[in-house]
Structures are given as structure tokens and as C-alpha cells.
């Protein structure tokens, strides 16, 4: 009788783990001053930064700040399915940070 429950429980655990394994990404706009430079980028985020725009904003600002950039805004959060459509637009800043 135990075997009847083991398979469904294992399957349920696997299905619930699926979304956690999926990537979390954001697209953003940033700037540098003197001279003014702007860029649009795509960045991969840890799960902890994917709970909402505020958490993503803090993580992105910290990471791009090391390159001398200031975050202007977070455009959106998305999964792996949104990467290809943003690749060309992000250019050099596609998954750079």
C-alpha cells in the first residue's frame, strides 16, 4: 500500500520544483553621466530577486553599479521564454551583468 503513495508524492514534488528551476530574468534601462550614455539590458536574477520589481530593482542596481551604471527602471520580469525576443535589442548588455 505504501508504494501507491510514493510515486504520486514523488511526481508532485518534481512538478512543484519545475517552476523553481526555471530562469528569472529582467530587462532594464540604465545610464551613465558625463558624458550621458544610456543602455537597455537583460539580466539573469536569483530567485530571491524575482519576488517583485522592488527586489529586482535592488539586485540590478547593485550589479550594474559595479560597472558605473545607474538604474533608471526595471521594464519587466520574465522567464527563459522571453530571452530570444530581447537578445538583439540588448546587444552588448544581454546577460552581461
PDB file of N, CA and C in Angstrom:
ATOM      1  N   UNK A   1       0.819  -1.183   0.000  1.00  0.00           N
ATOM      2  CA  UNK A   1       0.000   0.000   0.000  1.00  0.00           C
ATOM      3  C   UNK A   1       0.872   1.260   0.000  1.00  0.00           C
ATOM      4  N   UNK A   2       2.042   1.184   0.643  1.00  0.00           N
ATOM      5  CA  UNK A   2       2.933   2.339   0.677  1.00  0.00           C
ATOM      6  C   UNK A   2       3.376   2.749  -0.723  1.00  0.00           C
ATOM      7  N   UNK A   3       3.561   1.785  -1.606  1.00  0.00           N
ATOM      8  CA  UNK A   3       4.037   2.068  -2.955  1.00  0.00           C
ATOM      9  C   UNK A   3       3.046   2.918  -3.744  1.00  0.00           C
ATOM     10  N   UNK A   4       1.778   2.834  -3.415  1.00  0.00           N
ATOM     11  CA  UNK A   4       0.757   3.620  -4.112  1.00  0.00           C
ATOM     12  C   UNK A   4       0.930   5.111  -3.848  1.00  0.00           C
ATOM     13  N   UNK A   5       1.478   5.460  -2.698  1.00  0.00           N
ATOM     14  CA  UNK A   5       1.625   6.866  -2.339  1.00  0.00           C
ATOM     15  C   UNK A   5       2.991   7.436  -2.721  1.00  0.00           C
ATOM     16  N   UNK A   6       3.993   6.588  -2.833  1.00  0.00           N
ATOM     17  CA  UNK A   6       5.345   7.054  -3.105  1.00  0.00           C
ATOM     18  C   UNK A   6       5.442   7.699  -4.486  1.00  0.00           C
ATOM     19  N   UNK A   7       4.912   7.058  -5.502  1.00  0.00           N
ATOM     20  CA  UNK A   7       5.003   7.598  -6.858  1.00  0.00           C
ATOM     21  C   UNK A   7       4.275   8.932  -7.000  1.00  0.00           C
ATOM     22  N   UNK A   8       3.015   9.046  -6.561  1.00  0.00           N
ATOM     23  CA  UNK A   8       2.343  10.349  -6.687  1.00  0.00           C
ATOM     24  C   UNK A   8       3.032  11.460  -5.899  1.00  0.00           C
ATOM     25  N   UNK A   9       3.565  11.144  -4.730  1.00  0.00           N
ATOM     26  CA  UNK A   9       4.265  12.160  -3.947  1.00  0.00           C
ATOM     27  C   UNK A   9       5.544  12.607  -4.642  1.00  0.00           C
ATOM     28  N   UNK A  10       6.267  11.655  -5.197  1.00  0.00           N
ATOM     29  CA  UNK A  10       7.492  11.987  -5.925  1.00  0.00           C
ATOM     30  C   UNK A  10       7.199  12.814  -7.163  1.00  0.00           C
ATOM     31  N   UNK A  11       6.151  12.452  -7.875  1.00  0.00           N
ATOM     32  CA  UNK A  11       5.753  13.189  -9.068  1.00  0.00           C
ATOM     33  C   UNK A  11       5.321  14.607  -8.713  1.00  0.00           C
ATOM     34  N   UNK A  12       4.575  14.749  -7.644  1.00  0.00           N
ATOM     35  CA  UNK A  12       4.133  16.071  -7.193  1.00  0.00           C
ATOM     36  C   UNK A  12       5.333  16.941  -6.831  1.00  0.00           C
ATOM     37  N   UNK A  13       6.294  16.386  -6.135  1.00  0.00           N
ATOM     38  CA  UNK A  13       7.491  17.138  -5.752  1.00  0.00           C
ATOM     39  C   UNK A  13       8.256  17.600  -6.990  1.00  0.00           C
ATOM     40  N   UNK A  14       8.344  16.747  -7.987  1.00  0.00           N
ATOM     41  CA  UNK A  14       9.035  17.098  -9.219  1.00  0.00           C
ATOM     42  C   UNK A  14       8.318  18.212  -9.964  1.00  0.00           C
ATOM     43  N   UNK A  15       7.006  18.145 -10.026  1.00  0.00           N
ATOM     44  CA  UNK A  15       6.227  19.165 -10.722  1.00  0.00           C
ATOM     45  C   UNK A  15       6.310  20.511 -10.012  1.00  0.00           C
ATOM     46  N   UNK A  16       6.319  20.491  -8.699  1.00  0.00           N
ATOM     47  CA  UNK A  16       6.421  21.736  -7.944  1.00  0.00           C
ATOM     48  C   UNK A  16       7.815  22.345  -8.056  1.00  0.00           C
ATOM     49  N   UNK A  17       8.823  21.516  -8.230  1.00  0.00           N
ATOM     50  CA  UNK A  17      10.191  22.015  -8.358  1.00  0.00           C
ATOM     51  C   UNK A  17      10.430  22.625  -9.729  1.00  0.00           C
ATOM     52  N   UNK A  18       9.640  22.281 -10.721  1.00  0.00           N
ATOM     53  CA  UNK A  18       9.804  22.790 -12.082  1.00  0.00           C
ATOM     54  C   UNK A  18       9.867  24.295 -12.165  1.00  0.00           C
ATOM     55  N   UNK A  19       8.890  25.029 -11.653  1.00  0.00           N
ATOM     56  CA  UNK A  19       8.950  26.484 -11.735  1.00  0.00           C
ATOM     57  C   UNK A  19      10.146  27.078 -11.001  1.00  0.00           C
ATOM     58  N   UNK A  20      10.576  26.444  -9.941  1.00  0.00           N
ATOM     59  CA  UNK A  20      11.723  26.957  -9.200  1.00  0.00           C
ATOM     60  C   UNK A  20      13.006  26.827 -10.019  1.00  0.00           C
ATOM     61  N   UNK A  21      13.056  25.842 -10.912  1.00  0.00           N
ATOM     62  CA  UNK A  21      14.231  25.641 -11.732  1.00  0.00           C
ATOM     63  C   UNK A  21      14.242  26.563 -12.944  1.00  0.00           C
ATOM     64  N   UNK A  22      13.093  27.105 -13.307  1.00  0.00           N
ATOM     65  CA  UNK A  22      13.012  27.993 -14.455  1.00  0.00           C
ATOM     66  C   UNK A  22      13.775  29.272 -14.153  1.00  0.00           C
ATOM     67  N   UNK A  23      14.389  29.846 -15.186  1.00  0.00           N
ATOM     68  CA  UNK A  23      15.164  31.062 -15.000  1.00  0.00           C
ATOM     69  C   UNK A  23      14.293  32.281 -14.764  1.00  0.00           C
ATOM     70  N   UNK A  24      14.862  33.247 -14.112  1.00  0.00           N
ATOM     71  CA  UNK A  24      14.191  34.522 -13.868  1.00  0.00           C
ATOM     72  C   UNK A  24      15.075  35.621 -14.445  1.00  0.00           C
ATOM     73  N   UNK A  25      14.497  36.447 -15.281  1.00  0.00           N
ATOM     74  CA  UNK A  25      15.242  37.492 -15.968  1.00  0.00           C
ATOM     75  C   UNK A  25      14.481  38.805 -15.891  1.00  0.00           C
ATOM     76  N   UNK A  26      15.199  39.889 -16.095  1.00  0.00           N
ATOM     77  CA  UNK A  26      14.571  41.211 -16.147  1.00  0.00           C
ATOM     78  C   UNK A  26      15.218  41.998 -17.274  1.00  0.00           C
ATOM     79  N   UNK A  27      14.443  42.892 -17.860  1.00  0.00           N
ATOM     80  CA  UNK A  27      15.045  43.865 -18.757  1.00  0.00           C
ATOM     81  C   UNK A  27      14.939  45.227 -18.088  1.00  0.00           C
ATOM     82  N   UNK A  28      15.921  46.063 -18.335  1.00  0.00           N
ATOM     83  CA  UNK A  28      16.050  47.317 -17.594  1.00  0.00           C
ATOM     84  C   UNK A  28      16.669  48.388 -18.483  1.00  0.00           C
ATOM     85  N   UNK A  29      16.595  49.627 -18.023  1.00  0.00           N
ATOM     86  CA  UNK A  29      17.269  50.754 -18.667  1.00  0.00           C
ATOM     87  C   UNK A  29      18.199  51.384 -17.636  1.00  0.00           C
ATOM     88  N   UNK A  30      19.384  51.781 -18.101  1.00  0.00           N
ATOM     89  CA  UNK A  30      20.386  52.359 -17.204  1.00  0.00           C
ATOM     90  C   UNK A  30      21.091  53.528 -17.881  1.00  0.00           C
ATOM     91  N   UNK A  31      21.789  54.324 -17.069  1.00  0.00           N
ATOM     92  CA  UNK A  31      22.520  55.472 -17.617  1.00  0.00           C
ATOM     93  C   UNK A  31      23.852  55.659 -16.907  1.00  0.00           C
ATOM     94  N   UNK A  32      24.744  56.364 -17.590  1.00  0.00           N
ATOM     95  CA  UNK A  32      25.988  56.879 -17.027  1.00  0.00           C
ATOM     96  C   UNK A  32      26.010  58.373 -17.329  1.00  0.00           C
ATOM     97  N   UNK A  33      26.586  59.151 -16.433  1.00  0.00           N
ATOM     98  CA  UNK A  33      26.697  60.595 -16.640  1.00  0.00           C
ATOM     99  C   UNK A  33      28.114  60.983 -17.048  1.00  0.00           C
ATOM    100  N   UNK A  34      28.204  62.132 -17.713  1.00  0.00           N
ATOM    101  CA  UNK A  34      29.468  62.793 -18.034  1.00  0.00           C
ATOM    102  C   UNK A  34      30.432  61.932 -18.831  1.00  0.00           C
ATOM    103  N   UNK A  35      30.215  61.673 -20.070  1.00  0.00           N
ATOM    104  CA  UNK A  35      29.075  62.107 -20.880  1.00  0.00           C
ATOM    105  C   UNK A  35      27.884  61.171 -20.671  1.00  0.00           C
ATOM    106  N   UNK A  36      26.711  61.673 -20.984  1.00  0.00           N
ATOM    107  CA  UNK A  36      25.491  60.884 -20.825  1.00  0.00           C
ATOM    108  C   UNK A  36      25.506  59.704 -21.795  1.00  0.00           C
ATOM    109  N   UNK A  37      25.315  58.511 -21.239  1.00  0.00           N
ATOM    110  CA  UNK A  37      25.202  57.279 -22.034  1.00  0.00           C
ATOM    111  C   UNK A  37      24.036  56.494 -21.475  1.00  0.00           C
ATOM    112  N   UNK A  38      23.279  55.872 -22.355  1.00  0.00           N
ATOM    113  CA  UNK A  38      22.127  55.064 -21.963  1.00  0.00           C
ATOM    114  C   UNK A  38      22.295  53.650 -22.490  1.00  0.00           C
ATOM    115  N   UNK A  39      21.740  52.693 -21.775  1.00  0.00           N
ATOM    116  CA  UNK A  39      21.679  51.345 -22.342  1.00  0.00           C
ATOM    117  C   UNK A  39      20.450  50.602 -21.849  1.00  0.00           C
ATOM    118  N   UNK A  40      20.044  49.646 -22.685  1.00  0.00           N
ATOM    119  CA  UNK A  40      18.967  48.712 -22.379  1.00  0.00           C
ATOM    120  C   UNK A  40      19.648  47.373 -22.197  1.00  0.00           C
ATOM    121  N   UNK A  41      19.318  46.652 -21.131  1.00  0.00           N
ATOM    122  CA  UNK A  41      19.962  45.374 -20.890  1.00  0.00           C
ATOM    123  C   UNK A  41      19.011  44.312 -20.384  1.00  0.00           C
ATOM    124  N   UNK A  42      19.488  43.090 -20.441  1.00  0.00           N
ATOM    125  CA  UNK A  42      18.774  41.923 -19.913  1.00  0.00           C
ATOM    126  C   UNK A  42      19.707  41.256 -18.915  1.00  0.00           C
ATOM    127  N   UNK A  43      19.162  40.902 -17.763  1.00  0.00           N
ATOM    128  CA  UNK A  43      19.971  40.358 -16.681  1.00  0.00           C
ATOM    129  C   UNK A  43      19.279  39.137 -16.082  1.00  0.00           C
ATOM    130  N   UNK A  44      20.065  38.128 -15.724  1.00  0.00           N
ATOM    131  CA  UNK A  44      19.515  36.962 -15.022  1.00  0.00           C
ATOM    132  C   UNK A  44      19.532  37.269 -13.531  1.00  0.00           C
ATOM    133  N   UNK A  45      18.445  36.915 -12.862  1.00  0.00           N
ATOM    134  CA  UNK A  45      18.311  37.214 -11.441  1.00  0.00           C
ATOM    135  C   UNK A  45      18.182  35.941 -10.614  1.00  0.00           C
ATOM    136  N   UNK A  46      18.657  35.968  -9.366  1.00  0.00           N
ATOM    137  CA  UNK A  46      18.425  34.837  -8.467  1.00  0.00           C
ATOM    138  C   UNK A  46      16.951  34.818  -8.054  1.00  0.00           C
ATOM    139  N   UNK A  47      16.477  33.679  -7.602  1.00  0.00           N
ATOM    140  CA  UNK A  47      15.074  33.547  -7.190  1.00  0.00           C
ATOM    141  C   UNK A  47      14.688  34.589  -6.146  1.00  0.00           C
ATOM    142  N   UNK A  48      15.613  34.936  -5.269  1.00  0.00           N
ATOM    143  CA  UNK A  48      15.305  35.897  -4.205  1.00  0.00           C
ATOM    144  C   UNK A  48      14.972  37.284  -4.751  1.00  0.00           C
ATOM    145  N   UNK A  49      15.432  37.593  -5.949  1.00  0.00           N
ATOM    146  CA  UNK A  49      15.168  38.903  -6.546  1.00  0.00           C
ATOM    147  C   UNK A  49      13.972  38.880  -7.490  1.00  0.00           C
ATOM    148  N   UNK A  50      13.307  37.747  -7.577  1.00  0.00           N
ATOM    149  CA  UNK A  50      12.193  37.607  -8.520  1.00  0.00           C
ATOM    150  C   UNK A  50      10.831  37.723  -7.860  1.00  0.00           C
ATOM    151  N   UNK A  51      10.807  38.100  -6.610  1.00  0.00           N
ATOM    152  CA  UNK A  51       9.528  38.197  -5.908  1.00  0.00           C
ATOM    153  C   UNK A  51       8.737  39.425  -6.334  1.00  0.00           C
ATOM    154  N   UNK A  52       9.387  40.374  -6.974  1.00  0.00           N
ATOM    155  CA  UNK A  52       8.694  41.568  -7.438  1.00  0.00           C
ATOM    156  C   UNK A  52       9.668  42.620  -7.926  1.00  0.00           C
ATOM    157  N   UNK A  53       9.149  43.694  -8.508  1.00  0.00           N
ATOM    158  CA  UNK A  53      10.011  44.737  -9.074  1.00  0.00           C
ATOM    159  C   UNK A  53      10.949  45.390  -8.055  1.00  0.00           C
ATOM    160  N   UNK A  54      10.528  45.529  -6.804  1.00  0.00           N
ATOM    161  CA  UNK A  54      11.388  46.147  -5.791  1.00  0.00           C
ATOM    162  C   UNK A  54      12.632  45.330  -5.519  1.00  0.00           C
ATOM    163  N   UNK A  55      12.460  44.032  -5.348  1.00  0.00           N
ATOM    164  CA  UNK A  55      13.601  43.144  -5.101  1.00  0.00           C
ATOM    165  C   UNK A  55      14.507  43.095  -6.327  1.00  0.00           C
ATOM    166  N   UNK A  56      13.910  43.049  -7.503  1.00  0.00           N
ATOM    167  CA  UNK A  56      14.692  43.028  -8.741  1.00  0.00           C
ATOM    168  C   UNK A  56      15.468  44.332  -8.892  1.00  0.00           C
ATOM    169  N   UNK A  57      14.819  45.434  -8.590  1.00  0.00           N
ATOM    170  CA  UNK A  57      15.456  46.754  -8.713  1.00  0.00           C
ATOM    171  C   UNK A  57      16.718  46.839  -7.849  1.00  0.00           C
ATOM    172  N   UNK A  58      16.639  46.394  -6.618  1.00  0.00           N
ATOM    173  CA  UNK A  58      17.795  46.437  -5.717  1.00  0.00           C
ATOM    174  C   UNK A  58      18.951  45.594  -6.251  1.00  0.00           C
ATOM    175  N   UNK A  59      18.640  44.392  -6.709  1.00  0.00           N
ATOM    176  CA  UNK A  59      19.671  43.481  -7.220  1.00  0.00           C
ATOM    177  C   UNK A  59      20.318  44.032  -8.489  1.00  0.00           C
ATOM    178  N   UNK A  60      19.508  44.521  -9.412  1.00  0.00           N
ATOM    179  CA  UNK A  60      20.044  45.050 -10.671  1.00  0.00           C
ATOM    180  C   UNK A  60      20.899  46.288 -10.409  1.00  0.00           C
ATOM    181  N   UNK A  61      20.405  47.205  -9.582  1.00  0.00           N
ATOM    182  CA  UNK A  61      21.152  48.431  -9.276  1.00  0.00           C
ATOM    183  C   UNK A  61      22.516  48.102  -8.676  1.00  0.00           C
ATOM    184  N   UNK A  62      22.551  47.126  -7.791  1.00  0.00           N
ATOM    185  CA  UNK A  62      23.815  46.730  -7.165  1.00  0.00           C
ATOM    186  C   UNK A  62      24.786  46.184  -8.204  1.00  0.00           C
ATOM    187  N   UNK A  63      24.303  45.299  -9.067  1.00  0.00           N
ATOM    188  CA  UNK A  63      25.192  44.638 -10.026  1.00  0.00           C
ATOM    189  C   UNK A  63      25.683  45.565 -11.131  1.00  0.00           C
ATOM    190  N   UNK A  64      24.806  46.378 -11.696  1.00  0.00           N
ATOM    191  CA  UNK A  64      25.261  47.268 -12.766  1.00  0.00           C
ATOM    192  C   UNK A  64      26.039  48.456 -12.202  1.00  0.00           C
ATOM    193  N   UNK A  65      25.827  48.748 -10.919  1.00  0.00           N
ATOM    194  CA  UNK A  65      26.561  49.829 -10.265  1.00  0.00           C
ATOM    195  C   UNK A  65      28.056  49.589 -10.256  1.00  0.00           C
ATOM    196  N   UNK A  66      28.463  48.322 -10.221  1.00  0.00           N
ATOM    197  CA  UNK A  66      29.892  47.991 -10.256  1.00  0.00           C
ATOM    198  C   UNK A  66      30.523  48.428 -11.570  1.00  0.00           C
ATOM    199  N   UNK A  67      29.712  48.547 -12.616  1.00  0.00           N
ATOM    200  CA  UNK A  67      30.209  48.999 -13.917  1.00  0.00           C
ATOM    201  C   UNK A  67      30.034  50.493 -14.130  1.00  0.00           C
ATOM    202  N   UNK A  68      29.613  51.207 -13.083  1.00  0.00           N
ATOM    203  CA  UNK A  68      29.451  52.646 -13.187  1.00  0.00           C
ATOM    204  C   UNK A  68      28.107  53.091 -13.743  1.00  0.00           C
ATOM    205  N   UNK A  69      27.138  52.180 -13.803  1.00  0.00           N
ATOM    206  CA  UNK A  69      25.815  52.490 -14.340  1.00  0.00           C
ATOM    207  C   UNK A  69      24.825  52.753 -13.215  1.00  0.00           C
ATOM    208  N   UNK A  70      23.855  53.626 -13.484  1.00  0.00           N
ATOM    209  CA  UNK A  70      22.744  53.897 -12.561  1.00  0.00           C
ATOM    210  C   UNK A  70      21.469  53.355 -13.186  1.00  0.00           C
ATOM    211  N   UNK A  71      20.726  52.612 -12.413  1.00  0.00           N
ATOM    212  CA  UNK A  71      19.480  52.032 -12.913  1.00  0.00           C
ATOM    213  C   UNK A  71      18.420  53.116 -13.057  1.00  0.00           C
ATOM    214  N   UNK A  72      17.798  53.165 -14.225  1.00  0.00           N
ATOM    215  CA  UNK A  72      16.686  54.087 -14.444  1.00  0.00           C
ATOM    216  C   UNK A  72      15.364  53.410 -14.114  1.00  0.00           C
ATOM    217  N   UNK A  73      15.139  52.231 -14.700  1.00  0.00           N
ATOM    218  CA  UNK A  73      13.925  51.487 -14.360  1.00  0.00           C
ATOM    219  C   UNK A  73      14.013  50.033 -14.800  1.00  0.00           C
ATOM    220  N   UNK A  74      13.214  49.217 -14.129  1.00  0.00           N
ATOM    221  CA  UNK A  74      13.061  47.807 -14.482  1.00  0.00           C
ATOM    222  C   UNK A  74      11.844  47.735 -15.390  1.00  0.00           C
ATOM    223  N   UNK A  75      12.047  47.237 -16.592  1.00  0.00           N
ATOM    224  CA  UNK A  75      10.960  47.175 -17.571  1.00  0.00           C
ATOM    225  C   UNK A  75       9.986  46.043 -17.245  1.00  0.00           C
ATOM    226  N   UNK A  76      10.538  44.830 -17.053  1.00  0.00           N
ATOM    227  CA  UNK A  76       9.684  43.674 -16.771  1.00  0.00           C
ATOM    228  C   UNK A  76      10.512  42.525 -16.223  1.00  0.00           C
ATOM    229  N   UNK A  77       9.819  41.582 -15.590  1.00  0.00           N
ATOM    230  CA  UNK A  77      10.396  40.312 -15.148  1.00  0.00           C
ATOM    231  C   UNK A  77       9.794  39.239 -16.036  1.00  0.00           C
ATOM    232  N   UNK A  78      10.606  38.262 -16.443  1.00  0.00           N
ATOM    233  CA  UNK A  78      10.118  37.228 -17.353  1.00  0.00           C
ATOM    234  C   UNK A  78      10.959  35.970 -17.208  1.00  0.00           C
ATOM    235  N   UNK A  79      10.518  34.898 -17.847  1.00  0.00           N
ATOM    236  CA  UNK A  79      11.229  33.625 -17.822  1.00  0.00           C
ATOM    237  C   UNK A  79      12.071  33.439 -19.074  1.00  0.00           C
ATOM    238  N   UNK A  80      12.630  32.252 -19.217  1.00  0.00           N
ATOM    239  CA  UNK A  80      13.506  31.943 -20.351  1.00  0.00           C
ATOM    240  C   UNK A  80      12.824  32.148 -21.695  1.00  0.00           C
ATOM    241  N   UNK A  81      11.502  32.010 -21.717  1.00  0.00           N
ATOM    242  CA  UNK A  81      10.771  32.143 -22.980  1.00  0.00           C
ATOM    243  C   UNK A  81      10.867  33.552 -23.563  1.00  0.00           C
ATOM    244  N   UNK A  82      11.236  34.533 -22.766  1.00  0.00           N
ATOM    245  CA  UNK A  82      11.334  35.905 -23.256  1.00  0.00           C
ATOM    246  C   UNK A  82      12.733  36.338 -23.674  1.00  0.00           C
ATOM    247  N   UNK A  83      13.703  35.447 -23.569  1.00  0.00           N
ATOM    248  CA  UNK A  83      15.088  35.827 -23.860  1.00  0.00           C
ATOM    249  C   UNK A  83      15.335  36.140 -25.334  1.00  0.00           C
ATOM    250  N   UNK A  84      14.915  35.257 -26.224  1.00  0.00           N
ATOM    251  CA  UNK A  84      15.232  35.427 -27.646  1.00  0.00           C
ATOM    252  C   UNK A  84      14.699  36.725 -28.226  1.00  0.00           C
ATOM    253  N   UNK A  85      13.503  37.120 -27.825  1.00  0.00           N
ATOM    254  CA  UNK A  85      12.926  38.340 -28.391  1.00  0.00           C
ATOM    255  C   UNK A  85      13.633  39.604 -27.905  1.00  0.00           C
ATOM    256  N   UNK A  86      14.423  39.511 -26.850  1.00  0.00           N
ATOM    257  CA  UNK A  86      15.123  40.677 -26.303  1.00  0.00           C
ATOM    258  C   UNK A  86      16.618  40.692 -26.626  1.00  0.00           C
ATOM    259  N   UNK A  87      17.122  39.608 -27.159  1.00  0.00           N
ATOM    260  CA  UNK A  87      18.566  39.459 -27.399  1.00  0.00           C
ATOM    261  C   UNK A  87      19.129  40.579 -28.281  1.00  0.00           C
ATOM    262  N   UNK A  88      18.533  40.828 -29.419  1.00  0.00           N
ATOM    263  CA  UNK A  88      19.061  41.843 -30.337  1.00  0.00           C
ATOM    264  C   UNK A  88      18.970  43.246 -29.754  1.00  0.00           C
ATOM    265  N   UNK A  89      17.871  43.542 -29.086  1.00  0.00           N
ATOM    266  CA  UNK A  89      17.693  44.883 -28.515  1.00  0.00           C
ATOM    267  C   UNK A  89      18.719  45.172 -27.424  1.00  0.00           C
ATOM    268  N   UNK A  90      19.067  44.162 -26.644  1.00  0.00           N
ATOM    269  CA  UNK A  90      20.022  44.353 -25.546  1.00  0.00           C
ATOM    270  C   UNK A  90      21.466  44.392 -26.044  1.00  0.00           C
ATOM    271  N   UNK A  91      21.735  43.767 -27.170  1.00  0.00           N
ATOM    272  CA  UNK A  91      23.078  43.791 -27.749  1.00  0.00           C
ATOM    273  C   UNK A  91      24.159  43.401 -26.757  1.00  0.00           C
ATOM    274  N   UNK A  92      25.125  44.287 -26.562  1.00  0.00           N
ATOM    275  CA  UNK A  92      26.278  44.042 -25.688  1.00  0.00           C
ATOM    276  C   UNK A  92      25.864  43.836 -24.226  1.00  0.00           C
ATOM    277  N   UNK A  93      24.682  44.308 -23.860  1.00  0.00           N
ATOM    278  CA  UNK A  93      24.222  44.221 -22.471  1.00  0.00           C
ATOM    279  C   UNK A  93      23.234  43.077 -22.249  1.00  0.00           C
ATOM    280  N   UNK A  94      23.262  42.097 -23.130  1.00  0.00           N
ATOM    281  CA  UNK A  94      22.442  40.899 -22.973  1.00  0.00           C
ATOM    282  C   UNK A  94      23.175  39.944 -22.037  1.00  0.00           C
ATOM    283  N   UNK A  95      22.636  39.766 -20.846  1.00  0.00           N
ATOM    284  CA  UNK A  95      23.206  38.885 -19.809  1.00  0.00           C
ATOM    285  C   UNK A  95      24.648  39.266 -19.448  1.00  0.00           C
ATOM    286  N   UNK A  96      24.978  40.533 -19.558  1.00  0.00           N
ATOM    287  CA  UNK A  96      26.337  40.981 -19.227  1.00  0.00           C
ATOM    288  C   UNK A  96      26.576  41.011 -17.724  1.00  0.00           C
ATOM    289  N   UNK A  97      25.606  41.454 -16.952  1.00  0.00           N
ATOM    290  CA  UNK A  97      25.807  41.618 -15.508  1.00  0.00           C
ATOM    291  C   UNK A  97      25.176  40.502 -14.725  1.00  0.00           C
TER     292      UNK A  97
END
